[in-house]
mmCIF file of C-alpha atoms in Angstrom:
data_model
loop_
_atom_site.group_PDB
_atom_site.id
_atom_site.type_symbol
_atom_site.label_atom_id
_atom_site.label_comp_id
_atom_site.label_asym_id
_atom_site.label_seq_id
_atom_site.Cartn_x
_atom_site.Cartn_y
_atom_site.Cartn_z
ATOM 1 C CA MET A 1 11.995 52.194 -32.613
ATOM 2 C CA SER A 2 8.333 52.677 -31.738
ATOM 3 C CA THR A 3 7.444 52.401 -28.080
ATOM 4 C CA ALA A 4 3.846 51.333 -28.761
ATOM 5 C CA THR A 5 3.241 47.718 -27.931
ATOM 6 C CA LEU A 6 0.269 45.415 -27.887
ATOM 7 C CA THR A 7 -2.536 46.884 -29.928
ATOM 8 C CA SER A 8 -5.967 45.497 -30.776
ATOM 9 C CA PRO A 9 -6.594 41.768 -31.303
ATOM 10 C CA ALA A 10 -4.339 40.181 -33.922
ATOM 11 C CA PRO A 11 -5.761 40.210 -37.453
ATOM 12 C CA LEU A 12 -4.676 36.571 -37.857
ATOM 13 C CA THR A 13 -4.933 33.363 -35.864
ATOM 14 C CA MET A 14 -2.666 30.387 -35.220
ATOM 15 C CA THR A 15 -3.609 26.814 -34.529
ATOM 16 C CA GLU A 16 -2.371 24.990 -31.464
ATOM 17 C CA GLY A 17 0.005 23.026 -33.707
ATOM 18 C CA ALA A 18 1.589 26.233 -35.045
ATOM 19 C CA ILE A 19 1.894 27.746 -31.565
ATOM 20 C CA ASN A 20 3.546 24.614 -30.179
ATOM 21 C CA GLU A 21 6.001 24.407 -33.091
ATOM 22 C CA LEU A 22 6.944 28.098 -32.818
ATOM 23 C CA LYS A 23 7.567 27.811 -29.074
ATOM 24 C CA LYS A 24 9.682 24.704 -29.678
ATOM 25 C CA LEU A 25 11.716 26.441 -32.406
ATOM 26 C CA LYS A 26 12.286 29.499 -30.239
ATOM 27 C CA GLU A 27 13.559 27.347 -27.390
ATOM 28 C CA GLN A 28 15.733 25.083 -29.572
ATOM 29 C CA GLN A 29 17.349 28.047 -31.331
ATOM 30 C CA GLU A 30 17.707 29.956 -28.031
ATOM 31 C CA ILE A 31 15.980 33.048 -29.425
ATOM 32 C CA SER A 32 15.833 35.855 -26.855
ATOM 33 C CA ASP A 33 12.631 37.548 -25.730
ATOM 34 C CA ASP A 34 13.720 40.685 -27.642
ATOM 35 C CA PHE A 35 12.599 38.845 -30.777
ATOM 36 C CA GLY A 36 9.084 38.135 -31.935
ATOM 37 C CA LEU A 37 7.576 36.361 -34.896
ATOM 38 C CA ARG A 38 7.477 38.554 -37.989
ATOM 39 C CA VAL A 39 4.465 37.806 -40.188
ATOM 40 C CA GLY A 40 4.136 39.652 -43.461
ATOM 41 C CA VAL A 41 4.208 39.590 -47.228
ATOM 42 C CA GLU A 42 6.696 40.521 -49.927
ATOM 43 C CA GLY A 43 6.547 40.708 -53.696
ATOM 44 C CA GLY A 44 7.752 37.651 -55.561
ATOM 45 C CA GLY A 45 7.009 33.979 -55.846
ATOM 46 C CA CYS A 46 5.191 32.179 -58.613
ATOM 47 C CA ALA A 47 1.793 33.707 -57.729
ATOM 48 C CA GLY A 48 2.988 37.283 -57.104
ATOM 49 C CA MET A 49 3.474 37.509 -53.323
ATOM 50 C CA ASN A 50 5.324 35.428 -50.709
ATOM 51 C CA TYR A 51 4.588 35.094 -47.026
ATOM 52 C CA ILE A 52 7.204 36.222 -44.498
ATOM 53 C CA LEU A 53 7.441 34.133 -41.326
ATOM 54 C CA GLY A 54 10.492 34.299 -39.069
ATOM 55 C CA PHE A 55 11.845 35.586 -35.782
ATOM 56 C CA ASP A 56 12.895 39.237 -35.906
ATOM 57 C CA GLN A 57 13.132 42.382 -33.798
ATOM 58 C CA LYS A 58 10.409 45.006 -33.822
ATOM 59 C CA LYS A 59 10.828 47.776 -36.413
ATOM 60 C CA ASP A 60 9.313 51.210 -36.900
ATOM 61 C CA GLY A 61 5.876 50.884 -38.462
ATOM 62 C CA ASP A 62 5.181 47.500 -36.857
ATOM 63 C CA SER A 63 2.079 46.589 -34.949
ATOM 64 C CA GLU A 64 2.632 44.153 -32.100
ATOM 65 C CA TYR A 65 0.210 41.447 -31.040
ATOM 66 C CA ASP A 66 0.269 38.548 -28.609
ATOM 67 C CA ILE A 67 -1.073 35.144 -29.597
ATOM 68 C CA SER A 68 -0.818 32.593 -26.781
ATOM 69 C CA GLY A 69 2.407 34.104 -25.453
ATOM 70 C CA ILE A 70 4.052 34.573 -28.852
ATOM 71 C CA ARG A 71 4.919 38.168 -29.767
ATOM 72 C CA ILE A 72 3.790 38.887 -33.325
ATOM 73 C CA PHE A 73 5.275 41.782 -35.325
ATOM 74 C CA MET A 74 3.518 42.917 -38.483
ATOM 75 C CA ASN A 75 4.037 45.926 -40.693
ATOM 76 C CA LYS A 76 0.744 47.823 -40.593
ATOM 77 C CA ALA A 77 0.536 47.888 -44.396
ATOM 78 C CA HIS A 78 0.514 44.075 -44.537
ATOM 79 C CA GLY A 79 -2.707 43.791 -42.546
ATOM 80 C CA LEU A 80 -4.745 44.218 -45.724
ATOM 81 C CA TYR A 81 -3.313 40.974 -47.115
ATOM 82 C CA LEU A 82 -3.254 39.003 -43.861
ATOM 83 C CA ALA A 83 -6.559 39.875 -42.153
ATOM 84 C CA GLY A 84 -8.417 36.693 -41.274
ATOM 85 C CA MET A 85 -5.489 34.405 -42.117
ATOM 86 C CA GLU A 86 -4.835 31.257 -40.086
ATOM 87 C CA ILE A 87 -1.325 29.837 -39.694
ATOM 88 C CA ASP A 88 -1.193 26.099 -39.084
ATOM 89 C CA PHE A 89 1.612 23.568 -38.745
ATOM 90 C CA LYS A 90 1.410 20.074 -40.208
ATOM 91 C CA ASN A 91 3.751 17.244 -39.355
ATOM 92 C CA GLY A 92 2.423 14.285 -41.280
ATOM 93 C CA LEU A 93 3.026 12.122 -44.312
ATOM 94 C CA ASP A 94 0.979 14.373 -46.597
ATOM 95 C CA ALA A 95 2.486 17.683 -45.462
ATOM 96 C CA ARG A 96 5.167 19.078 -43.159
ATOM 97 C CA GLY A 97 5.640 22.707 -42.320
ATOM 98 C CA PHE A 98 3.678 25.885 -41.796
ATOM 99 C CA ILE A 99 0.448 26.215 -43.756
ATOM 100 C CA PHE A 100 -1.130 29.590 -44.583
ATOM 101 C CA ASN A 101 -4.930 29.559 -44.850
ATOM 102 C CA ASN A 102 -5.604 33.023 -46.260
ATOM 103 C CA PRO A 103 -9.162 34.048 -47.207
ATOM 104 C CA ASN A 104 -7.748 37.104 -49.044
ATOM 105 C CA ALA A 105 -5.784 35.011 -51.555
ATOM 106 C CA SER A 106 -7.504 34.946 -54.933
ATOM 107 C CA SER A 107 -5.095 32.228 -56.064
ATOM 108 C CA THR A 108 -2.246 30.252 -54.556
ATOM 109 C CA CYS A 109 0.722 28.339 -55.895
ATOM 110 C CA GLY A 110 1.484 24.666 -55.329
ATOM 111 C CA CYS A 111 4.407 25.608 -53.070
ATOM 112 C CA GLY A 112 1.957 26.921 -50.446
ATOM 113 C CA SER A 113 3.963 30.045 -49.663
ATOM 114 C CA SER A 114 3.001 32.149 -52.677
ATOM 115 C CA PHE A 115 -0.340 33.801 -53.420
ATOM 116 C CA SER A 116 -2.056 36.604 -55.284
ATOM 117 C CA ALA A 117 -4.691 38.940 -53.877
#
């Protein structure tokens, strides 16, 4: 595992709502400090690519960032697709869950977790 830790500023941002929800989830699920939030992309979904968002351990090839006390792990190759993205959390009648506002997405799917670049 790489020993490099916090690098330059994170290429993405999170709203206060997303930060609060992630901290709450981490506490409720008793996730240890060895884990951080993995943010990335993978092939698939109705628009070509899916977002990855979940607690995981750091892997070789990851960059590590800190956003308001949340460790963020991201494969360096995914930065191209995620640069400038904002992660939000909605908890209302019209939407509930994490929302990805990605300026690099040329199109998105109605599910909100699939995009093409």
